[in-house]
Short mmCIF file of C-alpha atoms and ligand atoms in Angstrom, two decimals:
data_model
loop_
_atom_site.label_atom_id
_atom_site.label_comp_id
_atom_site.label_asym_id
_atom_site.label_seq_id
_atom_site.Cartn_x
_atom_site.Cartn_y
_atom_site.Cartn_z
CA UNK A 20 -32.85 -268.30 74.83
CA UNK A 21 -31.62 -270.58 77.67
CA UNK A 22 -29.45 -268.77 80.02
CA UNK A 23 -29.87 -271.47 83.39
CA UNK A 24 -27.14 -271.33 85.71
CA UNK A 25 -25.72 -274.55 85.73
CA UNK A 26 -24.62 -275.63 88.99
CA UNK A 27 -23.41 -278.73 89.62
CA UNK A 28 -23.48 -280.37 93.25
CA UNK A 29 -20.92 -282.10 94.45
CA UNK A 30 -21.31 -283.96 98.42
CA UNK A 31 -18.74 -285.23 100.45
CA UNK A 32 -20.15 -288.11 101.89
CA UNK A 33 -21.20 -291.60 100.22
CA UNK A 34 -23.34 -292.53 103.72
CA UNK A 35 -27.02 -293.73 102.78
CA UNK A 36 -27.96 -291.48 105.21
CA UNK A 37 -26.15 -288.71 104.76
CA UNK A 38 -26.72 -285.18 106.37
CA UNK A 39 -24.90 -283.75 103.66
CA UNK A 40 -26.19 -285.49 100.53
CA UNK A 41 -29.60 -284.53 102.56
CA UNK A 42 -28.10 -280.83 102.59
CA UNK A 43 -27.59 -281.00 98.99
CA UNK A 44 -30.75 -282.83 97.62
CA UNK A 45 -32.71 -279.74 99.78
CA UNK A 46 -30.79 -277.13 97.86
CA UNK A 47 -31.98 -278.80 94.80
CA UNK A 48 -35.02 -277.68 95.45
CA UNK A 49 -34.28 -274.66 97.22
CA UNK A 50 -32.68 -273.20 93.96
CA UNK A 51 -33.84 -270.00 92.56
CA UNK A 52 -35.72 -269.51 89.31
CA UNK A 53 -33.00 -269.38 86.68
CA UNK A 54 -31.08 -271.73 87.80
CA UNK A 55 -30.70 -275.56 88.32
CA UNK A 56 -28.40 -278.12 90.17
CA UNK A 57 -27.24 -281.55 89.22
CA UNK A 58 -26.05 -284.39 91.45
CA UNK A 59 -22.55 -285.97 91.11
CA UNK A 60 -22.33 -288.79 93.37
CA UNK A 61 -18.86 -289.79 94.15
CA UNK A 62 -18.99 -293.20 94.61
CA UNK A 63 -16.80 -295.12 92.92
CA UNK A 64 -14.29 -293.24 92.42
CA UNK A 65 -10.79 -294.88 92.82
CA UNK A 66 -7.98 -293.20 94.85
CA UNK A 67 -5.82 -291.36 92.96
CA UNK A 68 -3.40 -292.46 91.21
CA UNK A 69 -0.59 -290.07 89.74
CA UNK A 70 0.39 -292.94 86.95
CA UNK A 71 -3.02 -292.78 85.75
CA UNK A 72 -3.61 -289.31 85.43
CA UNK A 73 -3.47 -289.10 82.27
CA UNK A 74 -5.63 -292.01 81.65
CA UNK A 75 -8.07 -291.57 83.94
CA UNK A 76 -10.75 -293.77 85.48
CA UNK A 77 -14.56 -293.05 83.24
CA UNK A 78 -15.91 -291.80 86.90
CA UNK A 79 -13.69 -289.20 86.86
CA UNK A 80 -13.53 -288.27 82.92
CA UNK A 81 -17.23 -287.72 83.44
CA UNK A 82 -16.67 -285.16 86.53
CA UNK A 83 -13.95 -283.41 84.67
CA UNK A 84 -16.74 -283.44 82.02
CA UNK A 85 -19.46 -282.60 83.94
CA UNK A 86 -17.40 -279.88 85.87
CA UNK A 87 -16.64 -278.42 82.71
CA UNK A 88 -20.45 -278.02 81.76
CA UNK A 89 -21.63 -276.19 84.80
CA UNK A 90 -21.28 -272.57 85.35
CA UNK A 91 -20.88 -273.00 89.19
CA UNK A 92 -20.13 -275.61 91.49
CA UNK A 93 -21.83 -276.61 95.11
CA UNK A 94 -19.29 -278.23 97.90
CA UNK A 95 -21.82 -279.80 100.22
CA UNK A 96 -18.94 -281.30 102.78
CA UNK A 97 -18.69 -282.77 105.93
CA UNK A 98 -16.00 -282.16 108.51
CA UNK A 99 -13.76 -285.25 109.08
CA UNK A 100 -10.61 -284.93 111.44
CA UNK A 101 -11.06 -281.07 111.50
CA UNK A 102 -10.74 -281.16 107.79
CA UNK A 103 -12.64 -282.53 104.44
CA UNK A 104 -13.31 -286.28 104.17
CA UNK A 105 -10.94 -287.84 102.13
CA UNK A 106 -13.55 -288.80 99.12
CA UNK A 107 -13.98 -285.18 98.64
CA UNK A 108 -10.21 -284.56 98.63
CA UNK A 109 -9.69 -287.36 96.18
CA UNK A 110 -12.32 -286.18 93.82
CA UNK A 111 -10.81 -282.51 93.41
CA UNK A 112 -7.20 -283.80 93.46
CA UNK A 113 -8.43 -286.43 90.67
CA UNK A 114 -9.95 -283.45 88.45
CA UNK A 115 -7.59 -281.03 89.47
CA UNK A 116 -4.93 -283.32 87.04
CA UNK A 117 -3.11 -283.17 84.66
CA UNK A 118 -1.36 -280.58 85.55
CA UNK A 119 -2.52 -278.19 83.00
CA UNK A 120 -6.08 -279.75 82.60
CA UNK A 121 -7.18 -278.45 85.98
CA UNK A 122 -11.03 -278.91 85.32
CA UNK A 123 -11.65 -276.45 88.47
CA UNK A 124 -10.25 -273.56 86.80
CA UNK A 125 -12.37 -270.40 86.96
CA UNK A 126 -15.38 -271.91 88.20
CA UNK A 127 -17.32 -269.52 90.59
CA UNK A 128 -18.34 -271.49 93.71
CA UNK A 129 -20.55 -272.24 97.40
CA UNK A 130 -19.69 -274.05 100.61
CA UNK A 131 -21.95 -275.67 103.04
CA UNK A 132 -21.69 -278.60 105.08
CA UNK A 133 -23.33 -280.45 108.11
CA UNK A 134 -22.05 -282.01 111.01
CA UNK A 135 -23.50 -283.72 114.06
CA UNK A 136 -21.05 -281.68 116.00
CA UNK A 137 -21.24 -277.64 117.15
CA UNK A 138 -18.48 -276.62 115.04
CA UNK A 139 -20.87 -277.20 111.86
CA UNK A 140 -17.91 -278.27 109.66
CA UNK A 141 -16.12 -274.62 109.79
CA UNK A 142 -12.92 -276.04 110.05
CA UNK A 143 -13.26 -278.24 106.96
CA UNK A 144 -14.90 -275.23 104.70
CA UNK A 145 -11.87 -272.73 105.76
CA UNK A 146 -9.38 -275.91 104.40
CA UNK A 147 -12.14 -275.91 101.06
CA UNK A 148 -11.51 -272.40 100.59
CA UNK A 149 -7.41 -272.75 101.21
CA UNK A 150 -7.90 -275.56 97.91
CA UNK A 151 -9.62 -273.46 96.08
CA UNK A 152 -6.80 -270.79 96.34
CA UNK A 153 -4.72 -273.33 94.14
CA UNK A 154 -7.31 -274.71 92.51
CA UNK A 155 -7.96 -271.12 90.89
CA UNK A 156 -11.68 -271.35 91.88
CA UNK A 157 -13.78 -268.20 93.03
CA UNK A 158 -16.34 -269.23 96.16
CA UNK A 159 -19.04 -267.11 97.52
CA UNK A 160 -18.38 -265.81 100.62
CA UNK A 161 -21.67 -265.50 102.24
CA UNK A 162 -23.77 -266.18 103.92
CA UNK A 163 -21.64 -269.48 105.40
CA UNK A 164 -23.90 -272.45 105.67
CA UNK A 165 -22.72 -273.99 108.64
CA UNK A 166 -25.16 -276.79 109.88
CA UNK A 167 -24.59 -278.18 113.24
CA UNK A 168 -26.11 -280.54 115.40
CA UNK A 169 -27.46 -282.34 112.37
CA UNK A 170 -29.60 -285.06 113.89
CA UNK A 171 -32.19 -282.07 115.13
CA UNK A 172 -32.22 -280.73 111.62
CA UNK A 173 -32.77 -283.93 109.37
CA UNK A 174 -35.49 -286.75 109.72
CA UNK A 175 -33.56 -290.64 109.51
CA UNK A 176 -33.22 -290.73 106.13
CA UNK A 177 -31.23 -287.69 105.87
CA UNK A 178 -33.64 -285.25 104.56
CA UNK A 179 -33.36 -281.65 106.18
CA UNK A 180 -36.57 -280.37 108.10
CA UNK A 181 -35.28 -277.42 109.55
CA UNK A 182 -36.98 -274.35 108.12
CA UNK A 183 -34.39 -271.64 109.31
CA UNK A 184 -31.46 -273.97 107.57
CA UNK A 185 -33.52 -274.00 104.28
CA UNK A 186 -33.80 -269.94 104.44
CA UNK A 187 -29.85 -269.89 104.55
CA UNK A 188 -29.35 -272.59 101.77
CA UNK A 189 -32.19 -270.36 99.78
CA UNK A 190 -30.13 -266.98 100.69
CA UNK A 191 -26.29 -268.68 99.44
CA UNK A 192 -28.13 -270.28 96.44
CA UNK A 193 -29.17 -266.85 95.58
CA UNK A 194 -25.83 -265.17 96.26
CA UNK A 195 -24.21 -268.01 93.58
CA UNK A 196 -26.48 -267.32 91.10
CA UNK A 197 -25.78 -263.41 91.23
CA UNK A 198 -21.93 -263.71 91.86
CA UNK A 199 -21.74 -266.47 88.97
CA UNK A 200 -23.76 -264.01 86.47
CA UNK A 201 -21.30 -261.05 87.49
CA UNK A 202 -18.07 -262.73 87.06
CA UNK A 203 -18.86 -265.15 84.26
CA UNK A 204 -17.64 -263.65 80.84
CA UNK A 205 -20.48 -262.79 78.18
CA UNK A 206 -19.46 -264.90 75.81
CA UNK A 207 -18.97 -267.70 77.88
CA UNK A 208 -22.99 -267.33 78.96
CA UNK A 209 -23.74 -271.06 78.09
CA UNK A 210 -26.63 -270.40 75.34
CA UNK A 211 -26.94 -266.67 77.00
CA UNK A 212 -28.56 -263.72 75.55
CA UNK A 213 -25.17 -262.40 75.94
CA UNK A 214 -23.27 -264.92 73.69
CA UNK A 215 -25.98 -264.04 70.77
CA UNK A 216 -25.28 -260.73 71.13
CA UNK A 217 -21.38 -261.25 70.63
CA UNK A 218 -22.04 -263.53 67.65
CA UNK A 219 -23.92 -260.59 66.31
CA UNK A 220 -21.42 -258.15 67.01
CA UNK A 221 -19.10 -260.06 65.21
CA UNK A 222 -21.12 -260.92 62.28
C1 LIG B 316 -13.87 -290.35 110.38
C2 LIG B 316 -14.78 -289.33 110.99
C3 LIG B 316 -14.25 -288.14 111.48
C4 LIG B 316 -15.10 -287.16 112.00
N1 LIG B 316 -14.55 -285.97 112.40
C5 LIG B 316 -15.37 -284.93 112.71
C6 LIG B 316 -14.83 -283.64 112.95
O1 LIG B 316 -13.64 -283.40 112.88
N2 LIG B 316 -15.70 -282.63 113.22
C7 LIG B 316 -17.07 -282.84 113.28
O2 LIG B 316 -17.81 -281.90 113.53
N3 LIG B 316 -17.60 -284.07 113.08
C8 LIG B 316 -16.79 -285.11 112.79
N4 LIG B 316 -17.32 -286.35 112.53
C9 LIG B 316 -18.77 -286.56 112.66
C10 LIG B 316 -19.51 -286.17 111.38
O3 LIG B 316 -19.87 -284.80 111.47
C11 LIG B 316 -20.77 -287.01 111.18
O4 LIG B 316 -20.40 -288.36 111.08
C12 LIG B 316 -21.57 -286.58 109.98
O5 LIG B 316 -22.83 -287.21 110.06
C13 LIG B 316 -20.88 -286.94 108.68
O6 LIG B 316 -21.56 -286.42 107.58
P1 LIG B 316 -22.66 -287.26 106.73
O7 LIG B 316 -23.87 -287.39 107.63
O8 LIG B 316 -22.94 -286.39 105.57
O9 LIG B 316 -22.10 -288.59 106.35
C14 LIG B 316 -16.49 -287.37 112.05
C15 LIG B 316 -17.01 -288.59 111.56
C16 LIG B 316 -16.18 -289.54 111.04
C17 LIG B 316 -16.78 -290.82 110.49
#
């Protein structure tokens, strides 16, 4: 019986060489056994559009759609303006729509994010966390992956090389794994052990 955490990962930067879609291609493989992380990339994704909410763009009818698959959900963001980058904003707002069809809804969730700066994006994580108030979304508390002065931790390309960073991503992957299993209903256990055992029940 298949019982992976689903967890998709979702990066708030479109650069090529992007500290944070570095952050988040490292917890890829920093996941723990039992669980597994996809990639949404956010480019090309429009800026939203109330009038079209209903209707929306395929790039975002696949998010909603892919959010809706995954168990948990990954923020990897980066701190613009002492708050998220506006691509990240626009992709939550987009899938947060209808009103209604909020695609967020009830989805357990992790923070981390890198800057070049000292502040290691904590200002834009504590605004993540005041969305995800409204948003009706359940993040991890710790342990808060705040990377700073990114260009020590990541080789040109954007890949991270910092050992002691990777330990943290390792320990908050773990934490989302456990919190997700504890708060996710049994018989909402995508293909769980759990879900067979209420079919049973009910049989
Ligand atoms: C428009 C803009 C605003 C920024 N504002 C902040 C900021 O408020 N705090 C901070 O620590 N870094 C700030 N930075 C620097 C980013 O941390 C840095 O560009 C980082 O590499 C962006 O993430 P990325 O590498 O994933 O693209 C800003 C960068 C840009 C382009």
């Amino acid at each position: 019986m298949d019982n992976t955490i689903r967890i998709l990962g979702i990066a708030g930067s479109l650069r090529q060489a992007s500290y944070n879609r570095g952050t988040l291609r490292a917890a890829a493989e920093l996941v723990p056994e039992g669980a597994a992380i996809e990639i949404f990339e956010l480019d090309g994704i429009p800026g939203f559009n109330q009038d079209e909410e209903r209707n929306p763009p395929a790039k975002v009818a696949q998010l909603k759609r892919k959010i809706r698959e995954s168990d948990a959900i990954l923020f990897v963001t980066p701190e613009y303006n002492y708050s998220v980058p506006g691509v990240l904003k626009n992709a939550i707002d987009w899938a947060s729509r209808p009103y209604g069809d909020n695609a967020w809804d009830g989805k357990p969730a992790a923070i981390m994010g890198a800057s070049t700066g000292a502040i290691a994006t904590a200002r834009a994580q504590y605004h993540l966390r005041q969305m995800m108030v409204f948003l009706n979304m359940f993040p991890v508390n710790q342990p808060e992956v705040m990377i700073g002065h990114a260009a020590e931790r990541f080789d040109d390309e954007g890949n991270l090389t910092d050992d002691a960073t990777k330990d943290f991503i390792r320990q908050l992957l773990q934490n989302l794994v456990e919190w997700t299993r504890r708060i996710q209903p049994p018989n909402e256990q995508t293909g769980s052990d759990s879900k067979a055992e209420v079919a049973k029940a009910l049989e």
